[in-house]
PDB file of C-alpha atoms in Angstrom:
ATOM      1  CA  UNK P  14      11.989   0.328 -15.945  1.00  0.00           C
ATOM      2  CA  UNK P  15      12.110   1.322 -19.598  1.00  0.00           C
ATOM      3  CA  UNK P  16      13.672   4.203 -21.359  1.00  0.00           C
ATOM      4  CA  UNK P  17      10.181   5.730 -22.067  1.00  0.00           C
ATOM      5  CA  UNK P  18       9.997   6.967 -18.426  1.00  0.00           C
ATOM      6  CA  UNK P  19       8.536  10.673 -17.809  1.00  0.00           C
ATOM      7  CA  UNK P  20      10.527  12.774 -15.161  1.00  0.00           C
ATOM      8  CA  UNK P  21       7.785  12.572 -12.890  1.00  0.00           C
ATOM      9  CA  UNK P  22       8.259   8.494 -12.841  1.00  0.00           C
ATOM     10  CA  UNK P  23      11.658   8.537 -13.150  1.00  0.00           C
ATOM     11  CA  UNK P  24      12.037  11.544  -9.715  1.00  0.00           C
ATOM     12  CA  UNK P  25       9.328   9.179  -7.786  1.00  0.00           C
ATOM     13  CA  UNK P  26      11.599   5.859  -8.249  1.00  0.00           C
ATOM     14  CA  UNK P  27      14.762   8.115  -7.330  1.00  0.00           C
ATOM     15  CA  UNK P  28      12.810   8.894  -4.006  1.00  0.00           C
ATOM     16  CA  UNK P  29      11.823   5.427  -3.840  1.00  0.00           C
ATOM     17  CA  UNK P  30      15.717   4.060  -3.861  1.00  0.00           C
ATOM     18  CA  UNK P  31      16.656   7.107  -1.441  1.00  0.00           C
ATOM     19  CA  UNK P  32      14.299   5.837   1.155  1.00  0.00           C
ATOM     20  CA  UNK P  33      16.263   2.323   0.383  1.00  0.00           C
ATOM     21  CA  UNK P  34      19.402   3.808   0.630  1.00  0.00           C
ATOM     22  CA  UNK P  35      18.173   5.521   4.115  1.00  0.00           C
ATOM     23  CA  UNK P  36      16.859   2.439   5.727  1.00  0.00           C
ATOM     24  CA  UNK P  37      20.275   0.390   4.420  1.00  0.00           C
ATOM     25  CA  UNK P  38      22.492   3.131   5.645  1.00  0.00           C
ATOM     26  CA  UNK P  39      20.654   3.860   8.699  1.00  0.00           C
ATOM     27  CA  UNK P  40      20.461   7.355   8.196  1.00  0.00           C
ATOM     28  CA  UNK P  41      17.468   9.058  10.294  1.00  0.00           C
ATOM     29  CA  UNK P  42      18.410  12.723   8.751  1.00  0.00           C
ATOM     30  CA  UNK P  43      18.143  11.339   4.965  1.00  0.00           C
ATOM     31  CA  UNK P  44      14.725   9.395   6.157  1.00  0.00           C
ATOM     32  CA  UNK P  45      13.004  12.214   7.723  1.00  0.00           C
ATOM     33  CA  UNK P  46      14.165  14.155   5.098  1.00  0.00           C
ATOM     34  CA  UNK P  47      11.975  11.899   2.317  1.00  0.00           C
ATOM     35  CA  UNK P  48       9.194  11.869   4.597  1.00  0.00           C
ATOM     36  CA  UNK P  49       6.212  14.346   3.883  1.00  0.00           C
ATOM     37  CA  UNK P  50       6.208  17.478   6.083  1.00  0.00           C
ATOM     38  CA  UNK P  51       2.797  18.940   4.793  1.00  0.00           C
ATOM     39  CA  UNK P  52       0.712  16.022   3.803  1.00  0.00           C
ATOM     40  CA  UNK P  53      -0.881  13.118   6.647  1.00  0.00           C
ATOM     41  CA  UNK P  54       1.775   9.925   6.518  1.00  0.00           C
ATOM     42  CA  UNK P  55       1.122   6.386   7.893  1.00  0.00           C
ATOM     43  CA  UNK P  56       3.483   3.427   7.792  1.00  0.00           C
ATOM     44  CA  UNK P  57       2.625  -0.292   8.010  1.00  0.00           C
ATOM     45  CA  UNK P  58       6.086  -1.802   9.064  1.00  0.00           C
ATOM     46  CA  UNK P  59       6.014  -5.823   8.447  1.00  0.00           C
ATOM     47  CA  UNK P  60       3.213  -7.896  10.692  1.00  0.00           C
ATOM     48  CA  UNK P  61       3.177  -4.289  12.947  1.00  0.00           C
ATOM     49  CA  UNK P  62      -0.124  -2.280  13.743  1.00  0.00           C
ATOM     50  CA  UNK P  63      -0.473   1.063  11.635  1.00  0.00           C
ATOM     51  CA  UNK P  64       1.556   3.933  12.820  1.00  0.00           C
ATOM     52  CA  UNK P  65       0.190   7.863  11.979  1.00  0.00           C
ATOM     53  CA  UNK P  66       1.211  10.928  12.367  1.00  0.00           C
ATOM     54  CA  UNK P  67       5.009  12.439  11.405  1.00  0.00           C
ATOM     55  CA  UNK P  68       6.515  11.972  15.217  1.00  0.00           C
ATOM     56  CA  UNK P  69       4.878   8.251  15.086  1.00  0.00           C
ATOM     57  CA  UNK P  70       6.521   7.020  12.104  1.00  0.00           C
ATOM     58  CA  UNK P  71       9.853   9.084  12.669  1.00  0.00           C
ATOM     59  CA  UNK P  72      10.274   7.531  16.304  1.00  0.00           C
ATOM     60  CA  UNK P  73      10.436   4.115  14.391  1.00  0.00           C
ATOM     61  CA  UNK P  74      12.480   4.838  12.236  1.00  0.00           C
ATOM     62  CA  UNK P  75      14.467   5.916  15.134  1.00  0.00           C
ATOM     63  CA  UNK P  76      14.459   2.690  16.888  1.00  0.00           C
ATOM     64  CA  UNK P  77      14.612   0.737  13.304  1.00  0.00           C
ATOM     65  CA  UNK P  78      18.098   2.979  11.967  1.00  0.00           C
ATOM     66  CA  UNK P  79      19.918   2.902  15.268  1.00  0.00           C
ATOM     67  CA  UNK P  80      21.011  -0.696  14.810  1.00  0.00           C
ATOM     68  CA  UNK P  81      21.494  -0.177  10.611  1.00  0.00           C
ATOM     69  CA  UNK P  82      20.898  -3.668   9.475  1.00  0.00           C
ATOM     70  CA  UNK P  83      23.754  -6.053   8.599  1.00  0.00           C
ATOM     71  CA  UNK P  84      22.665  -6.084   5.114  1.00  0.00           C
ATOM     72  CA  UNK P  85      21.381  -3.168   2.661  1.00  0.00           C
ATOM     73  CA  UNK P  86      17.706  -3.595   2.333  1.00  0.00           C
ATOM     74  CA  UNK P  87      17.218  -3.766  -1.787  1.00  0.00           C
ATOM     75  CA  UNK P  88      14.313  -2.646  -3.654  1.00  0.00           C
ATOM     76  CA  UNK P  89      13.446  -4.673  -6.506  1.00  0.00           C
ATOM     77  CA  UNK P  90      11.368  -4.644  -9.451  1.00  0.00           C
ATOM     78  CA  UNK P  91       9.971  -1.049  -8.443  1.00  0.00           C
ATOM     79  CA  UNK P  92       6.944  -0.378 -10.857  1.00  0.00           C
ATOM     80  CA  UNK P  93       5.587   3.353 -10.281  1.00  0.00           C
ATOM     81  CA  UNK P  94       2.439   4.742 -11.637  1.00  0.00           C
ATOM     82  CA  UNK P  95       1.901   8.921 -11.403  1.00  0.00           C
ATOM     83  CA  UNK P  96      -1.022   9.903 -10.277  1.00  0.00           C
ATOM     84  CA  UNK P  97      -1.582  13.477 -10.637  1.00  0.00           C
ATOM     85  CA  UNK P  98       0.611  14.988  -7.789  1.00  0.00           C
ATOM     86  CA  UNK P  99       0.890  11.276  -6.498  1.00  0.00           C
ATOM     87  CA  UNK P 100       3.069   8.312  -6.965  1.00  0.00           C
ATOM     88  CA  UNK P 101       2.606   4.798  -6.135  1.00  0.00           C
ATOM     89  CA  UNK P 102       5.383   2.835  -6.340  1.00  0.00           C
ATOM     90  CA  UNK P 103       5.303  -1.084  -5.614  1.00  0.00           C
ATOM     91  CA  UNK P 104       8.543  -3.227  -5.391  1.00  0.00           C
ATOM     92  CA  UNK P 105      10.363  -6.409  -3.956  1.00  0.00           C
ATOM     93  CA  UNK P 106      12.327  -6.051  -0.599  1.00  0.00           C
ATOM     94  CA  UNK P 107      15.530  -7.933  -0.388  1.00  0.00           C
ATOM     95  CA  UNK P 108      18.471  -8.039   2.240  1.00  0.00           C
ATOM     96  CA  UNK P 109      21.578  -7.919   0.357  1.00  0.00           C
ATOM     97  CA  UNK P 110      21.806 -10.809  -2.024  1.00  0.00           C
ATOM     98  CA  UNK P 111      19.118 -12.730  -0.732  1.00  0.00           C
ATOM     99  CA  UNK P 112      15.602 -13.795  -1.962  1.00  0.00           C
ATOM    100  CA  UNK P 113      13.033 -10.812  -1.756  1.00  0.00           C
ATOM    101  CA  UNK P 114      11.254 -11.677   1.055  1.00  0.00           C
ATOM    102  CA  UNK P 115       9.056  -8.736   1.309  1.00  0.00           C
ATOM    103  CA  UNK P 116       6.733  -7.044  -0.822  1.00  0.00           C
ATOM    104  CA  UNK P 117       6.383  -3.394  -0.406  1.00  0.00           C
ATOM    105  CA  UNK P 118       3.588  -0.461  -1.266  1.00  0.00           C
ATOM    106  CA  UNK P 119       5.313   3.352  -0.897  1.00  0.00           C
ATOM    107  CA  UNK P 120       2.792   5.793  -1.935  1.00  0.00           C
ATOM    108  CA  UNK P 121       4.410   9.691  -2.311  1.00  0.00           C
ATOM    109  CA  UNK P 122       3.319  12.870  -2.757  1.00  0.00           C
ATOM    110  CA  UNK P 123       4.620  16.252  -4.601  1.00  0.00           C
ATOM    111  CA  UNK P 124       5.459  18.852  -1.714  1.00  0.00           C
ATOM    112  CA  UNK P 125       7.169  22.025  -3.294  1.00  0.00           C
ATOM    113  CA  UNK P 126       8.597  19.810  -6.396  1.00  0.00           C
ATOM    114  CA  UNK P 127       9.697  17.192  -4.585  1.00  0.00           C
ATOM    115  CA  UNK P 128       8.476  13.527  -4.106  1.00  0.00           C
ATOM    116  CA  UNK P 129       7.797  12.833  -0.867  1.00  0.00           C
ATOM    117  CA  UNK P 130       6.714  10.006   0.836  1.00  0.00           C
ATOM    118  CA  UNK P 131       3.418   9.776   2.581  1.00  0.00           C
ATOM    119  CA  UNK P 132       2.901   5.690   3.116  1.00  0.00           C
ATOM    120  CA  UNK P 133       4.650   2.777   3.609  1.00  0.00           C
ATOM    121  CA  UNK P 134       3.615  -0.729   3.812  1.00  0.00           C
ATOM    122  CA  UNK P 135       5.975  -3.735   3.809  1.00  0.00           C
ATOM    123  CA  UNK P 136       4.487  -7.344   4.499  1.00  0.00           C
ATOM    124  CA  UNK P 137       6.129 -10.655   3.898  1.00  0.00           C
ATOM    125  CA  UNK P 138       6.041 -13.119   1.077  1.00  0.00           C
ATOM    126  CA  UNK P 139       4.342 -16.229   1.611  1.00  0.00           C
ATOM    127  CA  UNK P 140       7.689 -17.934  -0.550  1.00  0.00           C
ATOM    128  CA  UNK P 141      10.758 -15.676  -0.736  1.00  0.00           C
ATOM    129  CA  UNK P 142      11.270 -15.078  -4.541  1.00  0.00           C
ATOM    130  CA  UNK P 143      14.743 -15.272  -5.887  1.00  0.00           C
ATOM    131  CA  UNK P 144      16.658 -12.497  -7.747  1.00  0.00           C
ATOM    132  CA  UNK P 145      18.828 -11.979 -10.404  1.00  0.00           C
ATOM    133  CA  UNK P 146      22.130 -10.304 -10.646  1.00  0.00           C
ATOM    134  CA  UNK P 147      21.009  -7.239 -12.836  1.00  0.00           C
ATOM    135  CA  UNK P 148      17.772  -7.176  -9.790  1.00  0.00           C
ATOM    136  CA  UNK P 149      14.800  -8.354 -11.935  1.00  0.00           C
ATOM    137  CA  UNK P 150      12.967 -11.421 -10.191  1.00  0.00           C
ATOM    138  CA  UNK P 151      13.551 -14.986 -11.457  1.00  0.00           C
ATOM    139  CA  UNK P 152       9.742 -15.514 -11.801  1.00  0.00           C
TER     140      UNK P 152
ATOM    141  CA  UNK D   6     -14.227   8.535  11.199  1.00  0.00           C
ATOM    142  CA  UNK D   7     -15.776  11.619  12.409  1.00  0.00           C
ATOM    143  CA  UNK D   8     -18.468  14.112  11.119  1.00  0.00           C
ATOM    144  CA  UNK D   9     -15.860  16.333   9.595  1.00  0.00           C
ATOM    145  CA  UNK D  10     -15.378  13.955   6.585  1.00  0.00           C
ATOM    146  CA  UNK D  11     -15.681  15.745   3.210  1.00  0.00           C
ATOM    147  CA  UNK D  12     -17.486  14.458   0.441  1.00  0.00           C
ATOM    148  CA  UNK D  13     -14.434  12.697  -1.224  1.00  0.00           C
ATOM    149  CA  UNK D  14     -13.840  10.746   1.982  1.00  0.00           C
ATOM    150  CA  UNK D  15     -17.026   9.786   2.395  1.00  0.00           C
ATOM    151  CA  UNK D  16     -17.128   8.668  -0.995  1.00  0.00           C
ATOM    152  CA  UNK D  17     -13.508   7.009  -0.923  1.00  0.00           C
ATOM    153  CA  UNK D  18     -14.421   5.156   2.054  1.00  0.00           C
ATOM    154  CA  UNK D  19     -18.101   4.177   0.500  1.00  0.00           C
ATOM    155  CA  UNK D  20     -15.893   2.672  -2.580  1.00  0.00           C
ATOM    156  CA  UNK D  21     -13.481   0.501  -0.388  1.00  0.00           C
ATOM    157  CA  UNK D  22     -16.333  -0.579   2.058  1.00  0.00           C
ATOM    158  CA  UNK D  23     -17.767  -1.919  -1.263  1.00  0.00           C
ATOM    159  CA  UNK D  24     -14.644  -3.835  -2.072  1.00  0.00           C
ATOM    160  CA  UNK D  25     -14.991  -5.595   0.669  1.00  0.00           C
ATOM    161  CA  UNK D  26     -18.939  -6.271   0.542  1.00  0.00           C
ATOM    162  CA  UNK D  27     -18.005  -7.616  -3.069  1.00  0.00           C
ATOM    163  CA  UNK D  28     -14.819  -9.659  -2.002  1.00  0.00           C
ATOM    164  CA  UNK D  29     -17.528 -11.176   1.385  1.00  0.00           C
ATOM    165  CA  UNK D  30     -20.364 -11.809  -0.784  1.00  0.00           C
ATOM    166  CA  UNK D  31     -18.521 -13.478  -3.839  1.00  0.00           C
ATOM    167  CA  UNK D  32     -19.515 -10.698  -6.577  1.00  0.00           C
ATOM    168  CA  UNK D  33     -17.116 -10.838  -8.874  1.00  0.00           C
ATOM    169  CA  UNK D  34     -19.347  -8.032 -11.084  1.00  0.00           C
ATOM    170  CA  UNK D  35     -19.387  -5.731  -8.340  1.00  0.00           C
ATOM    171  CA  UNK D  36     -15.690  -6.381  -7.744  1.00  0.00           C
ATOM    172  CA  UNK D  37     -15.189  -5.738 -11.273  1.00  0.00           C
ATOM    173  CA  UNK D  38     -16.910  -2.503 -11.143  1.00  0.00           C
ATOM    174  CA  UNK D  39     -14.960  -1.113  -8.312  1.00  0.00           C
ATOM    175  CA  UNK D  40     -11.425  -1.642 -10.106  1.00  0.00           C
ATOM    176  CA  UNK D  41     -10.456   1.242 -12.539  1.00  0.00           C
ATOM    177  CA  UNK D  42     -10.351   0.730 -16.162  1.00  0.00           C
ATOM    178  CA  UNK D  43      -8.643   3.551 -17.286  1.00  0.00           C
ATOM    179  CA  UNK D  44      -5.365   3.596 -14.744  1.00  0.00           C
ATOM    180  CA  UNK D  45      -3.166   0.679 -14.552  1.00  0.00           C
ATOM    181  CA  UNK D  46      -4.297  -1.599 -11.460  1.00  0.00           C
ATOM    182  CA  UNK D  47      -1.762  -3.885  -9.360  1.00  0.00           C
ATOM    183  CA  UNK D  48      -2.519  -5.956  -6.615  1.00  0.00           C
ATOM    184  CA  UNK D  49      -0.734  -7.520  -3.406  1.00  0.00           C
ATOM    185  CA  UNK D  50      -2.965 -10.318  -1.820  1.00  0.00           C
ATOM    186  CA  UNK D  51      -1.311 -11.551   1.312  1.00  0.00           C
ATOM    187  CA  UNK D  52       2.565 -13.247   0.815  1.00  0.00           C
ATOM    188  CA  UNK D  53       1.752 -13.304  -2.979  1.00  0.00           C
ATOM    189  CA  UNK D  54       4.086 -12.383  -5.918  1.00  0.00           C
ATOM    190  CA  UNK D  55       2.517  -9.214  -7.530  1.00  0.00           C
ATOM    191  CA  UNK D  56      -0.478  -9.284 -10.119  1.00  0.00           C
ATOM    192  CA  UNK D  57      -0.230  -6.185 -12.883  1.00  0.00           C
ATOM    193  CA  UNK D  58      -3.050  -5.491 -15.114  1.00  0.00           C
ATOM    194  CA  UNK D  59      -6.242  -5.306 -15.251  1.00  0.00           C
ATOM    195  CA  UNK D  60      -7.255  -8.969 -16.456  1.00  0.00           C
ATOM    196  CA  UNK D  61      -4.418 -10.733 -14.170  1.00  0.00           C
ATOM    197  CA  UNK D  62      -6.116  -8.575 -10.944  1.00  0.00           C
ATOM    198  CA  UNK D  63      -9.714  -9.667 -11.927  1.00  0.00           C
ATOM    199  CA  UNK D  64      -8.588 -13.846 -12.756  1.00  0.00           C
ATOM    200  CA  UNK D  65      -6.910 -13.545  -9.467  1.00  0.00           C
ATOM    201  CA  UNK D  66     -10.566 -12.426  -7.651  1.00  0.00           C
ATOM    202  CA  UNK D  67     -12.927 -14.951 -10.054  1.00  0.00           C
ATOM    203  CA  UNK D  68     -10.403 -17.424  -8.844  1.00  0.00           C
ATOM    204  CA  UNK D  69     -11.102 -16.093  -4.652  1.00  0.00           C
ATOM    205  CA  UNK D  70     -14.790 -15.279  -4.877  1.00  0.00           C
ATOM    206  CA  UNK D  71     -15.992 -18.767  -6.869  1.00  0.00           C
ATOM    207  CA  UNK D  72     -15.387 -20.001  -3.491  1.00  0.00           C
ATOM    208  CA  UNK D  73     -16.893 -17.055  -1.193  1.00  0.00           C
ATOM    209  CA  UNK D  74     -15.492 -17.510   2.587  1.00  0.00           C
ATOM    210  CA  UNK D  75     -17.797 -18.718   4.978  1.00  0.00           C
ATOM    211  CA  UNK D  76     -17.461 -15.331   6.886  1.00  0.00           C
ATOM    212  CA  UNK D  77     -17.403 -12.259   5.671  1.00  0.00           C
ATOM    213  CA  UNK D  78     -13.952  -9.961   5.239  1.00  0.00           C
ATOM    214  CA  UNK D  79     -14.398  -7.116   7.280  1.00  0.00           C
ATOM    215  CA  UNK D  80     -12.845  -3.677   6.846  1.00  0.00           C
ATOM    216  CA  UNK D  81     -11.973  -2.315  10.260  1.00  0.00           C
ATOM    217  CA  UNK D  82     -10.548   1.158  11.423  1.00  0.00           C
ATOM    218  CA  UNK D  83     -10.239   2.422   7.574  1.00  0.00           C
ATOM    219  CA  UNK D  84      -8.213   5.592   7.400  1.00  0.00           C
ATOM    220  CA  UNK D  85      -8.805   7.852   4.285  1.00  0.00           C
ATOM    221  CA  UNK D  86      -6.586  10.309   2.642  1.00  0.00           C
ATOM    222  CA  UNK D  87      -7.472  13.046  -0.382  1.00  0.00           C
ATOM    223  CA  UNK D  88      -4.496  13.689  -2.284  1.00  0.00           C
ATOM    224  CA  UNK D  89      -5.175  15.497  -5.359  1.00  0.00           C
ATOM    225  CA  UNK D  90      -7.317  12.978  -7.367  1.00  0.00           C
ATOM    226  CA  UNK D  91      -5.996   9.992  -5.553  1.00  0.00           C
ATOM    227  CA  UNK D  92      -7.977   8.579  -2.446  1.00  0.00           C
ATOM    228  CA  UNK D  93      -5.416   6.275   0.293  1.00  0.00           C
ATOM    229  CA  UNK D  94      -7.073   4.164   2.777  1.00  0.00           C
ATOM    230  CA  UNK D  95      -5.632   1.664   5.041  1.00  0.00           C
ATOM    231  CA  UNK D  96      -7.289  -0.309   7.420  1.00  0.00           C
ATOM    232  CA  UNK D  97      -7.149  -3.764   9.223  1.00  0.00           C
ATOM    233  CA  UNK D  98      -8.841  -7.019   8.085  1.00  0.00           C
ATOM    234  CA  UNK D  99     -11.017  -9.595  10.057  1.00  0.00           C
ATOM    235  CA  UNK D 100     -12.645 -12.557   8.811  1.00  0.00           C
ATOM    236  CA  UNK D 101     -16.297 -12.251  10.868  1.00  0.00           C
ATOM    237  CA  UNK D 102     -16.271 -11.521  14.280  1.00  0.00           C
ATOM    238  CA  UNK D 103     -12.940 -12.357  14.881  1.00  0.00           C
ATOM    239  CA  UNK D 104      -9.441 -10.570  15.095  1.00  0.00           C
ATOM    240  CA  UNK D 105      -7.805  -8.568  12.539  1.00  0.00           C
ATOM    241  CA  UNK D 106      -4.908 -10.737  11.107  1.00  0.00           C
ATOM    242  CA  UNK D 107      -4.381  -8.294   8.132  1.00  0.00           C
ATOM    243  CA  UNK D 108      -3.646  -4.939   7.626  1.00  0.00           C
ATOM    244  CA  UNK D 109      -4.013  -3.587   3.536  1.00  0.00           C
ATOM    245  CA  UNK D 110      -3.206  -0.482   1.571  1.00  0.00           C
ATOM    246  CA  UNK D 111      -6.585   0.444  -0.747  1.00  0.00           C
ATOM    247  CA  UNK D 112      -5.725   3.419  -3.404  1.00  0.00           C
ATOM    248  CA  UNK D 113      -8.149   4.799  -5.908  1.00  0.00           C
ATOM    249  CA  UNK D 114      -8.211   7.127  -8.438  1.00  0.00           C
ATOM    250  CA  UNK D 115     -11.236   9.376  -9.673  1.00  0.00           C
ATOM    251  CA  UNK D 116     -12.536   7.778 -12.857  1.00  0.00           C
ATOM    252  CA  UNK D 117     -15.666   9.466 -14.137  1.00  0.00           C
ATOM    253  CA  UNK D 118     -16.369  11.284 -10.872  1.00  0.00           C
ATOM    254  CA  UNK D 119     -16.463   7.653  -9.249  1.00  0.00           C
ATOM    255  CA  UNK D 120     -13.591   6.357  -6.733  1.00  0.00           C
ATOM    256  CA  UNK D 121     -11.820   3.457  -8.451  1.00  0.00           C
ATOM    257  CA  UNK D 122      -9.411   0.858  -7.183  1.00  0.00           C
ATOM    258  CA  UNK D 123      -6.074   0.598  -8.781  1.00  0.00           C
ATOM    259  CA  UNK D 124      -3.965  -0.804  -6.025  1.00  0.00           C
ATOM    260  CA  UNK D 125      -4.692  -3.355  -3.194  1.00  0.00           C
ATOM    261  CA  UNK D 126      -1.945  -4.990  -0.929  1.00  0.00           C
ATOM    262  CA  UNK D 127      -3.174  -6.983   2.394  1.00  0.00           C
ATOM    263  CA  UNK D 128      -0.575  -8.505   4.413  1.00  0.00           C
ATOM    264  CA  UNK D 129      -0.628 -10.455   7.765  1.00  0.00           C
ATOM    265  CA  UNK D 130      -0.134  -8.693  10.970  1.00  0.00           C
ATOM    266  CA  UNK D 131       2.521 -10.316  13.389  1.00  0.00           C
ATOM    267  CA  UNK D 132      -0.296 -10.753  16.547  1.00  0.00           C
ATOM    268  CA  UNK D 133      -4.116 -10.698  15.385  1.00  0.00           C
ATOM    269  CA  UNK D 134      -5.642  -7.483  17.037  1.00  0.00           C
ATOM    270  CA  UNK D 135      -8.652  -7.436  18.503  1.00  0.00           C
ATOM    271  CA  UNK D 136     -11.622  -5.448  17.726  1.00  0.00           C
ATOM    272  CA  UNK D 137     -14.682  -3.982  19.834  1.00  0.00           C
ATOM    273  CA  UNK D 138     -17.825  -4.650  18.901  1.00  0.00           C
ATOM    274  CA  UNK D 139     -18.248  -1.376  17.320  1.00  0.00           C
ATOM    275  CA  UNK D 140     -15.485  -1.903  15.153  1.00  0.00           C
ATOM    276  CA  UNK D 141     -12.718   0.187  16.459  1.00  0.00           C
ATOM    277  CA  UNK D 142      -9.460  -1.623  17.658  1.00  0.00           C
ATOM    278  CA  UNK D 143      -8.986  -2.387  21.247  1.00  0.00           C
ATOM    279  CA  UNK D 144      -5.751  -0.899  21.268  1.00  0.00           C
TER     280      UNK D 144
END
């Protein structure tokens, strides 16, 4: 992203890189922490059905974050657009160094000043797209 | 969705059933219309790289809808937040009659009073699901 962010953009991509973070580190408390407690959330995990409801989508993270992943999960390229009290943020999914082999749609929500994360929908890349050092993609 | 809807989910979900009347029937001007032209639009089609922009989104569909499918994309199951000015609906994908073998992420944003589309991302499910004949998923 540029230096002309707003703080609304540049709060939404901080949520965006703590739900990262979360998933990489497998910690459940951060996760259902950046998860919205007001607001309806659904998550689309990769090739799985639709999950709704808070208790839905925190039992997989559950499962998911009690065998943390051998490498981080990366977000790259995140692009966020504000939307009135909602942000949509779109990036690249990664595990460690390796191609992005995911692309990703997180879609939060302001609950008492805070972004919070309503949706999330990860589905593979036909091609895995290769990354640079600095994170940007190659193409 | 039941009787309860409000007006903005009725309307939400009128805007994305058009999407995918315009995407089944090849019309590229309807498809047009639906997309926002004030917010910045992005779209995911299924395994591709991202498309930003308003002219790279609408190449992308010319390029789909000069050859129309020979069955129509149907929206199954959609799901429709309200979030301020921002409408989120997810649903699955089926090409006719037959399974779903997508799932997407539809978001608009209230231009002029109307629901527009600035973000679609469709990805494959793992298993195809099947659907009853009224539409709703079989499990």
């Amino acid at each position: 992203m540029t230096g002309s962010q707003t703080n609304d953009e540049a709060d939404a991509l901080a949520a965006n890189e703590a739900f990262y973070r979360a998933f990489s580190s497998g910690d459940l408390r951060l996760m259902s922490k950046l998860w919205a407690h007001l607001a309806a959330v659904t998550c689309l995990h990769p090739g799985m059905a639709e999950l709704t409801g808070r208790d839905a989508v925190m039992r997989s993270f559950a499962a998911i974050l009690s065998q943390p992943p051998s490498e981080s999960l990366n977000c790259i390229s995140p692009r966020v657009r504000i939307l009135g009290k909602v942000a949509v943020v779109t990036c690249y999914e990664a595990a460690g160094n390796g191609p992005a082999h995911l692309a990703a749609t997180n879609v939060f929500v302001l609950e008492n000043r805070e972004w919070k994360m309503v949706h999330h929908h990860a589905g593979p890349l036909e091609r895995p797209v290769a990354v640079r050092s600095n994170g940007s993609m190659l193409n």
